[in-house]
Amino acid sequence: MKELNAKVILLGDASVGKSSIIKRYFENNFDDHIPNTIGTAFLSKIFFNNRNDIKLKLNVWDTCGQERFMAISSIYYRDADVILLVVDALSENSLLVSEKFIGEISSNCLTEPWIVLIVNKIDLLSEFSSSMDLEELKKCCPFYEKMMDFQRNHKIKNIFWTSAKESSESIDEIFNFITESIFKGNINCEKRNMKNDKRILTTSIRDRNPRKKSWFSFC
């Protein structure tokens, strides 16, 4: 059986809900009082594709969103296979911070990662309802056009609209998309620099007290 390791990093401004996305995905739970992430944290999940005889270990990393730590975060995402760039649906500033992250990714990544844009906290949009279709949802976002410009300008193919608070469906959809894209070969995670990854992983564990994290999303 072929074994693959994929590194998925969540990047974005502080308080956009990165940790909540992870908590929802791994624990199917939501906590209104998750503290801001200090440093990094990660969880792993194993997937099997019997059709192609592949075992995939998905390593999902949470990072500190405060801008002053942006340079430090780069050592963790520079060898990422997939970057989930998270924006708060009500915070235009979070989009500006994501613009800065795009520049940092371009400067620091060893290979070209697959970037996915996640618009989180849609449950806070005015008149939000879980029965809304995507077009109705877009109209509620106060900076939707700027977000679409951002997506086009940086050639980001995939965007998900999520709410870790509401349910697990949208967040499951994100990670299902990632795993299926890897199994189909659309995301190539076989060219990872495993030496660098091992060093970074060891540093993170040494510098941080072990603490269980969780993650989630809505599309």
PDB file of C-alpha atoms in Angstrom:
ATOM      1  CA  MET A   1       0.000   0.000   0.000  1.00  0.00           C
ATOM      2  CA  LYS A   2       1.268   3.441  -0.922  1.00  0.00           C
ATOM      3  CA  GLU A   3       1.561   5.782   2.068  1.00  0.00           C
ATOM      4  CA  LEU A   4       1.242   9.561   1.792  1.00  0.00           C
ATOM      5  CA  ASN A   5       1.645  12.352   4.328  1.00  0.00           C
ATOM      6  CA  ALA A   6      -0.059  15.692   3.705  1.00  0.00           C
ATOM      7  CA  LYS A   7       0.524  18.872   5.672  1.00  0.00           C
ATOM      8  CA  VAL A   8      -2.468  21.213   5.927  1.00  0.00           C
ATOM      9  CA  ILE A   9      -1.980  24.620   7.578  1.00  0.00           C
ATOM     10  CA  LEU A  10      -4.675  27.083   8.638  1.00  0.00           C
ATOM     11  CA  LEU A  11      -3.583  30.715   8.281  1.00  0.00           C
ATOM     12  CA  GLY A  12      -5.465  33.914   8.939  1.00  0.00           C
ATOM     13  CA  ASP A  13      -5.932  36.837  11.284  1.00  0.00           C
ATOM     14  CA  ALA A  14      -6.455  36.258  15.004  1.00  0.00           C
ATOM     15  CA  SER A  15     -10.025  35.320  15.973  1.00  0.00           C
ATOM     16  CA  VAL A  16     -11.228  34.351  12.487  1.00  0.00           C
ATOM     17  CA  GLY A  17     -12.094  30.893  13.845  1.00  0.00           C
ATOM     18  CA  LYS A  18      -9.177  28.694  12.760  1.00  0.00           C
ATOM     19  CA  SER A  19      -9.144  26.706  15.999  1.00  0.00           C
ATOM     20  CA  SER A  20     -12.934  26.366  15.925  1.00  0.00           C
ATOM     21  CA  ILE A  21     -12.760  24.925  12.419  1.00  0.00           C
ATOM     22  CA  ILE A  22     -10.286  22.319  13.615  1.00  0.00           C
ATOM     23  CA  LYS A  23     -12.311  21.578  16.739  1.00  0.00           C
ATOM     24  CA  ARG A  24     -15.466  21.039  14.733  1.00  0.00           C
ATOM     25  CA  TYR A  25     -13.736  18.718  12.259  1.00  0.00           C
ATOM     26  CA  PHE A  26     -11.875  16.535  14.752  1.00  0.00           C
ATOM     27  CA  GLU A  27     -14.332  16.596  17.662  1.00  0.00           C
ATOM     28  CA  ASN A  28     -17.611  17.726  16.051  1.00  0.00           C
ATOM     29  CA  ASN A  29     -17.848  20.275  18.823  1.00  0.00           C
ATOM     30  CA  PHE A  30     -17.858  24.052  19.261  1.00  0.00           C
ATOM     31  CA  ASP A  31     -16.562  26.219  22.098  1.00  0.00           C
ATOM     32  CA  ASP A  32     -17.353  29.937  22.304  1.00  0.00           C
ATOM     33  CA  HIS A  33     -14.382  30.511  24.586  1.00  0.00           C
ATOM     34  CA  ILE A  34     -11.421  28.971  22.780  1.00  0.00           C
ATOM     35  CA  PRO A  35      -8.324  31.075  23.652  1.00  0.00           C
ATOM     36  CA  ASN A  36      -6.140  32.470  20.889  1.00  0.00           C
ATOM     37  CA  THR A  37      -3.562  29.971  19.691  1.00  0.00           C
ATOM     38  CA  ILE A  38      -0.044  30.644  20.952  1.00  0.00           C
ATOM     39  CA  GLY A  39       2.572  29.122  18.651  1.00  0.00           C
ATOM     40  CA  THR A  40       1.174  26.130  16.767  1.00  0.00           C
ATOM     41  CA  ALA A  41      -0.821  22.961  17.383  1.00  0.00           C
ATOM     42  CA  PHE A  42      -1.710  20.032  15.154  1.00  0.00           C
ATOM     43  CA  LEU A  43      -3.849  16.911  14.884  1.00  0.00           C
ATOM     44  CA  SER A  44      -3.738  14.004  12.452  1.00  0.00           C
ATOM     45  CA  LYS A  45      -6.268  11.762  10.776  1.00  0.00           C
ATOM     46  CA  ILE A  46      -5.782   8.623   8.681  1.00  0.00           C
ATOM     47  CA  PHE A  47      -7.682   7.948   5.440  1.00  0.00           C
ATOM     48  CA  PHE A  48      -7.684   4.920   3.158  1.00  0.00           C
ATOM     49  CA  ASN A  49      -8.429   4.760  -0.534  1.00  0.00           C
ATOM     50  CA  ASN A  50      -8.854   1.073  -1.314  1.00  0.00           C
ATOM     51  CA  ARG A  51      -9.495   1.769  -4.981  1.00  0.00           C
ATOM     52  CA  ASN A  52      -5.974   3.162  -5.454  1.00  0.00           C
ATOM     53  CA  ASP A  53      -4.430   1.278  -2.505  1.00  0.00           C
ATOM     54  CA  ILE A  54      -3.369   4.484  -0.736  1.00  0.00           C
ATOM     55  CA  LYS A  55      -3.042   5.311   2.954  1.00  0.00           C
ATOM     56  CA  LEU A  56      -3.103   9.036   3.666  1.00  0.00           C
ATOM     57  CA  LYS A  57      -2.090  10.703   6.917  1.00  0.00           C
ATOM     58  CA  LEU A  58      -3.540  14.217   7.015  1.00  0.00           C
ATOM     59  CA  ASN A  59      -1.624  16.454   9.436  1.00  0.00           C
ATOM     60  CA  VAL A  60      -3.664  19.592  10.180  1.00  0.00           C
ATOM     61  CA  TRP A  61      -1.870  22.534  11.794  1.00  0.00           C
ATOM     62  CA  ASP A  62      -3.289  25.523  13.617  1.00  0.00           C
ATOM     63  CA  THR A  63      -1.187  28.705  13.792  1.00  0.00           C
ATOM     64  CA  CYS A  64      -1.147  31.925  15.751  1.00  0.00           C
ATOM     65  CA  GLY A  65      -2.954  34.638  13.772  1.00  0.00           C
ATOM     66  CA  GLN A  66      -1.443  37.752  15.311  1.00  0.00           C
ATOM     67  CA  GLU A  67       0.472  39.720  12.709  1.00  0.00           C
ATOM     68  CA  ARG A  68       3.543  40.196  14.892  1.00  0.00           C
ATOM     69  CA  PHE A  69       4.051  36.418  14.789  1.00  0.00           C
ATOM     70  CA  MET A  70       3.682  36.162  11.009  1.00  0.00           C
ATOM     71  CA  ALA A  71       7.425  35.677  10.443  1.00  0.00           C
ATOM     72  CA  ILE A  72       7.559  32.919  13.078  1.00  0.00           C
ATOM     73  CA  SER A  73       4.584  31.123  11.520  1.00  0.00           C
ATOM     74  CA  SER A  74       6.451  30.865   8.218  1.00  0.00           C
ATOM     75  CA  ILE A  75       8.696  28.082   9.516  1.00  0.00           C
ATOM     76  CA  TYR A  76       5.604  25.920   9.916  1.00  0.00           C
ATOM     77  CA  TYR A  77       3.862  26.591   6.602  1.00  0.00           C
ATOM     78  CA  ARG A  78       6.841  26.799   4.267  1.00  0.00           C
ATOM     79  CA  ASP A  79       6.579  23.086   3.413  1.00  0.00           C
ATOM     80  CA  ALA A  80       2.773  22.894   3.485  1.00  0.00           C
ATOM     81  CA  ASP A  81       0.897  20.954   0.822  1.00  0.00           C
ATOM     82  CA  VAL A  82      -2.374  22.790   1.449  1.00  0.00           C
ATOM     83  CA  ILE A  83      -2.981  26.203   3.025  1.00  0.00           C
ATOM     84  CA  LEU A  84      -6.452  27.041   4.295  1.00  0.00           C
ATOM     85  CA  LEU A  85      -6.600  30.833   4.305  1.00  0.00           C
ATOM     86  CA  VAL A  86      -9.369  31.809   6.728  1.00  0.00           C
ATOM     87  CA  VAL A  87     -11.289  35.094   6.593  1.00  0.00           C
ATOM     88  CA  ASP A  88     -13.968  36.374   8.984  1.00  0.00           C
ATOM     89  CA  ALA A  89     -17.176  36.994   6.997  1.00  0.00           C
ATOM     90  CA  LEU A  90     -17.734  40.254   8.897  1.00  0.00           C
ATOM     91  CA  SER A  91     -14.153  41.542   9.075  1.00  0.00           C
ATOM     92  CA  GLU A  92     -12.704  43.246   6.023  1.00  0.00           C
ATOM     93  CA  ASN A  93      -9.467  43.647   7.970  1.00  0.00           C
ATOM     94  CA  SER A  94      -9.108  39.856   8.041  1.00  0.00           C
ATOM     95  CA  LEU A  95      -9.037  39.964   4.242  1.00  0.00           C
ATOM     96  CA  LEU A  96      -6.251  42.568   4.358  1.00  0.00           C
ATOM     97  CA  VAL A  97      -4.284  40.309   6.688  1.00  0.00           C
ATOM     98  CA  SER A  98      -4.817  37.430   4.240  1.00  0.00           C
ATOM     99  CA  GLU A  99      -3.357  39.660   1.522  1.00  0.00           C
ATOM    100  CA  LYS A 100      -0.219  39.947   3.651  1.00  0.00           C
ATOM    101  CA  PHE A 101      -0.153  36.191   4.149  1.00  0.00           C
ATOM    102  CA  ILE A 102      -0.251  35.675   0.378  1.00  0.00           C
ATOM    103  CA  GLY A 103       2.918  37.749   0.102  1.00  0.00           C
ATOM    104  CA  GLU A 104       4.556  35.775   2.906  1.00  0.00           C
ATOM    105  CA  ILE A 105       3.558  32.462   1.330  1.00  0.00           C
ATOM    106  CA  SER A 106       5.077  33.502  -1.973  1.00  0.00           C
ATOM    107  CA  SER A 107       8.331  34.485  -0.252  1.00  0.00           C
ATOM    108  CA  ASN A 108       8.703  31.601   2.209  1.00  0.00           C
ATOM    109  CA  CYS A 109       7.161  28.418   0.805  1.00  0.00           C
ATOM    110  CA  LEU A 110       9.586  25.824  -0.545  1.00  0.00           C
ATOM    111  CA  THR A 111       7.020  24.576  -3.061  1.00  0.00           C
ATOM    112  CA  GLU A 112       3.759  25.986  -4.391  1.00  0.00           C
ATOM    113  CA  PRO A 113       0.998  24.948  -1.957  1.00  0.00           C
ATOM    114  CA  TRP A 114      -2.658  24.501  -2.893  1.00  0.00           C
ATOM    115  CA  ILE A 115      -4.466  27.495  -1.362  1.00  0.00           C
ATOM    116  CA  VAL A 116      -8.122  27.299  -0.337  1.00  0.00           C
ATOM    117  CA  LEU A 117     -10.048  30.382   0.803  1.00  0.00           C
ATOM    118  CA  ILE A 118     -12.434  29.868   3.727  1.00  0.00           C
ATOM    119  CA  VAL A 119     -14.991  32.522   4.660  1.00  0.00           C
ATOM    120  CA  ASN A 120     -15.852  31.637   8.239  1.00  0.00           C
ATOM    121  CA  LYS A 121     -18.429  32.816  10.794  1.00  0.00           C
ATOM    122  CA  ILE A 122     -21.209  33.146   8.232  1.00  0.00           C
ATOM    123  CA  ASP A 123     -23.687  32.535  11.044  1.00  0.00           C
ATOM    124  CA  LEU A 124     -22.962  36.125  12.181  1.00  0.00           C
ATOM    125  CA  LEU A 125     -24.034  37.663   8.885  1.00  0.00           C
ATOM    126  CA  SER A 126     -27.251  39.657   8.985  1.00  0.00           C
ATOM    127  CA  GLU A 127     -30.355  37.599   8.207  1.00  0.00           C
ATOM    128  CA  PHE A 128     -28.289  34.400   8.106  1.00  0.00           C
ATOM    129  CA  SER A 129     -30.255  31.189   7.860  1.00  0.00           C
ATOM    130  CA  SER A 130     -29.006  27.634   7.400  1.00  0.00           C
ATOM    131  CA  SER A 131     -31.552  27.295   4.588  1.00  0.00           C
ATOM    132  CA  MET A 132     -29.928  30.108   2.552  1.00  0.00           C
ATOM    133  CA  ASP A 133     -28.441  29.212  -0.802  1.00  0.00           C
ATOM    134  CA  LEU A 134     -24.971  30.434  -1.709  1.00  0.00           C
ATOM    135  CA  GLU A 135     -26.124  33.411  -3.759  1.00  0.00           C
ATOM    136  CA  GLU A 136     -28.258  34.714  -0.899  1.00  0.00           C
ATOM    137  CA  LEU A 137     -25.372  34.229   1.473  1.00  0.00           C
ATOM    138  CA  LYS A 138     -22.963  36.223  -0.660  1.00  0.00           C
ATOM    139  CA  LYS A 139     -25.267  39.254  -0.615  1.00  0.00           C
ATOM    140  CA  CYS A 140     -25.019  39.365   3.181  1.00  0.00           C
ATOM    141  CA  CYS A 141     -21.234  39.732   3.201  1.00  0.00           C
ATOM    142  CA  PRO A 142     -20.338  43.458   3.433  1.00  0.00           C
ATOM    143  CA  PHE A 143     -17.120  43.097   1.419  1.00  0.00           C
ATOM    144  CA  TYR A 144     -18.089  40.294  -0.940  1.00  0.00           C
ATOM    145  CA  GLU A 145     -16.845  42.041  -4.109  1.00  0.00           C
ATOM    146  CA  LYS A 146     -13.429  42.683  -2.564  1.00  0.00           C
ATOM    147  CA  MET A 147     -13.255  39.039  -1.565  1.00  0.00           C
ATOM    148  CA  MET A 148     -14.022  37.955  -5.113  1.00  0.00           C
ATOM    149  CA  ASP A 149     -11.342  40.331  -6.407  1.00  0.00           C
ATOM    150  CA  PHE A 150      -8.925  38.773  -3.921  1.00  0.00           C
ATOM    151  CA  GLN A 151      -9.801  35.292  -5.158  1.00  0.00           C
ATOM    152  CA  ARG A 152      -9.388  36.267  -8.808  1.00  0.00           C
ATOM    153  CA  ASN A 153      -6.188  38.276  -8.331  1.00  0.00           C
ATOM    154  CA  HIS A 154      -4.455  35.405  -6.576  1.00  0.00           C
ATOM    155  CA  LYS A 155      -5.965  32.689  -8.763  1.00  0.00           C
ATOM    156  CA  ILE A 156      -7.472  30.827  -5.827  1.00  0.00           C
ATOM    157  CA  LYS A 157      -9.693  28.163  -7.344  1.00  0.00           C
ATOM    158  CA  ASN A 158     -11.631  27.034  -4.296  1.00  0.00           C
ATOM    159  CA  ILE A 159     -13.652  28.985  -1.741  1.00  0.00           C
ATOM    160  CA  PHE A 160     -15.800  27.594   1.081  1.00  0.00           C
ATOM    161  CA  TRP A 161     -18.332  29.457   3.210  1.00  0.00           C
ATOM    162  CA  THR A 162     -18.355  28.035   6.726  1.00  0.00           C
ATOM    163  CA  SER A 163     -19.666  28.256  10.255  1.00  0.00           C
ATOM    164  CA  ALA A 164     -17.992  26.065  12.848  1.00  0.00           C
ATOM    165  CA  LYS A 165     -20.771  26.985  15.238  1.00  0.00           C
ATOM    166  CA  GLU A 166     -23.713  25.750  13.169  1.00  0.00           C
ATOM    167  CA  SER A 167     -22.836  22.223  12.045  1.00  0.00           C
ATOM    168  CA  SER A 168     -20.081  19.982  10.730  1.00  0.00           C
ATOM    169  CA  GLU A 169     -21.337  19.661   7.147  1.00  0.00           C
ATOM    170  CA  SER A 170     -19.464  22.558   5.573  1.00  0.00           C
ATOM    171  CA  ILE A 171     -16.245  21.814   7.386  1.00  0.00           C
ATOM    172  CA  ASP A 172     -16.391  18.158   6.507  1.00  0.00           C
ATOM    173  CA  GLU A 173     -16.836  19.284   2.912  1.00  0.00           C
ATOM    174  CA  ILE A 174     -13.533  21.184   3.018  1.00  0.00           C
ATOM    175  CA  PHE A 175     -11.520  18.250   4.291  1.00  0.00           C
ATOM    176  CA  ASN A 176     -13.332  15.768   2.055  1.00  0.00           C
ATOM    177  CA  PHE A 177     -12.384  17.992  -0.870  1.00  0.00           C
ATOM    178  CA  ILE A 178      -8.732  17.996   0.244  1.00  0.00           C
ATOM    179  CA  THR A 179      -8.468  14.243   0.744  1.00  0.00           C
ATOM    180  CA  GLU A 180     -10.248  13.437  -2.526  1.00  0.00           C
ATOM    181  CA  SER A 181      -8.016  15.918  -4.387  1.00  0.00           C
ATOM    182  CA  ILE A 182      -4.942  14.158  -2.970  1.00  0.00           C
ATOM    183  CA  PHE A 183      -6.257  10.714  -3.865  1.00  0.00           C
ATOM    184  CA  LYS A 184      -7.009  11.911  -7.412  1.00  0.00           C
ATOM    185  CA  GLY A 185      -3.527  13.430  -7.745  1.00  0.00           C
ATOM    186  CA  ASN A 186      -4.803  16.998  -8.096  1.00  0.00           C
ATOM    187  CA  ILE A 187      -2.853  17.928  -4.961  1.00  0.00           C
ATOM    188  CA  ASN A 188       0.631  16.461  -5.033  1.00  0.00           C
ATOM    189  CA  CYS A 189       2.050  15.825  -1.567  1.00  0.00           C
ATOM    190  CA  GLU A 190       4.856  13.456  -2.591  1.00  0.00           C
ATOM    191  CA  LYS A 191       7.546  16.129  -3.030  1.00  0.00           C
ATOM    192  CA  ARG A 192       7.646  17.141   0.621  1.00  0.00           C
ATOM    193  CA  ASN A 193      11.014  17.845   2.227  1.00  0.00           C
ATOM    194  CA  MET A 194      10.652  15.262   4.992  1.00  0.00           C
ATOM    195  CA  LYS A 195      13.868  16.340   6.693  1.00  0.00           C
ATOM    196  CA  ASN A 196      12.556  19.861   7.194  1.00  0.00           C
ATOM    197  CA  ASP A 197       9.147  18.554   8.278  1.00  0.00           C
ATOM    198  CA  LYS A 198      10.661  16.324  10.935  1.00  0.00           C
ATOM    199  CA  ARG A 199      12.752  19.162  12.355  1.00  0.00           C
ATOM    200  CA  ILE A 200       9.792  21.571  12.456  1.00  0.00           C
ATOM    201  CA  LEU A 201       7.527  18.971  14.083  1.00  0.00           C
ATOM    202  CA  THR A 202      10.094  18.235  16.790  1.00  0.00           C
ATOM    203  CA  THR A 203      10.550  21.917  17.565  1.00  0.00           C
ATOM    204  CA  SER A 204       6.795  22.462  17.884  1.00  0.00           C
ATOM    205  CA  ILE A 205       6.336  19.591  20.325  1.00  0.00           C
ATOM    206  CA  ARG A 206       9.298  20.626  22.442  1.00  0.00           C
ATOM    207  CA  ASP A 207       8.253  24.256  22.729  1.00  0.00           C
ATOM    208  CA  ARG A 208       4.596  23.621  23.457  1.00  0.00           C
ATOM    209  CA  ASN A 209       2.622  21.849  26.157  1.00  0.00           C
ATOM    210  CA  PRO A 210       0.479  19.113  24.573  1.00  0.00           C
ATOM    211  CA  ARG A 211      -3.121  20.233  24.318  1.00  0.00           C
ATOM    212  CA  LYS A 212      -5.954  18.701  22.366  1.00  0.00           C
ATOM    213  CA  LYS A 213      -7.282  20.936  19.623  1.00  0.00           C
ATOM    214  CA  SER A 214     -10.406  20.737  17.488  1.00  0.00           C
ATOM    215  CA  TRP A 215     -11.535  22.093  14.088  1.00  0.00           C
ATOM    216  CA  PHE A 216     -14.661  22.852  11.823  1.00  0.00           C
ATOM    217  CA  SER A 217     -16.230  24.528   8.639  1.00  0.00           C
ATOM    218  CA  PHE A 218     -19.434  25.399   6.611  1.00  0.00           C
ATOM    219  CA  CYS A 219     -19.751  25.819   2.824  1.00  0.00           C
TER     220      CYS A 219
END
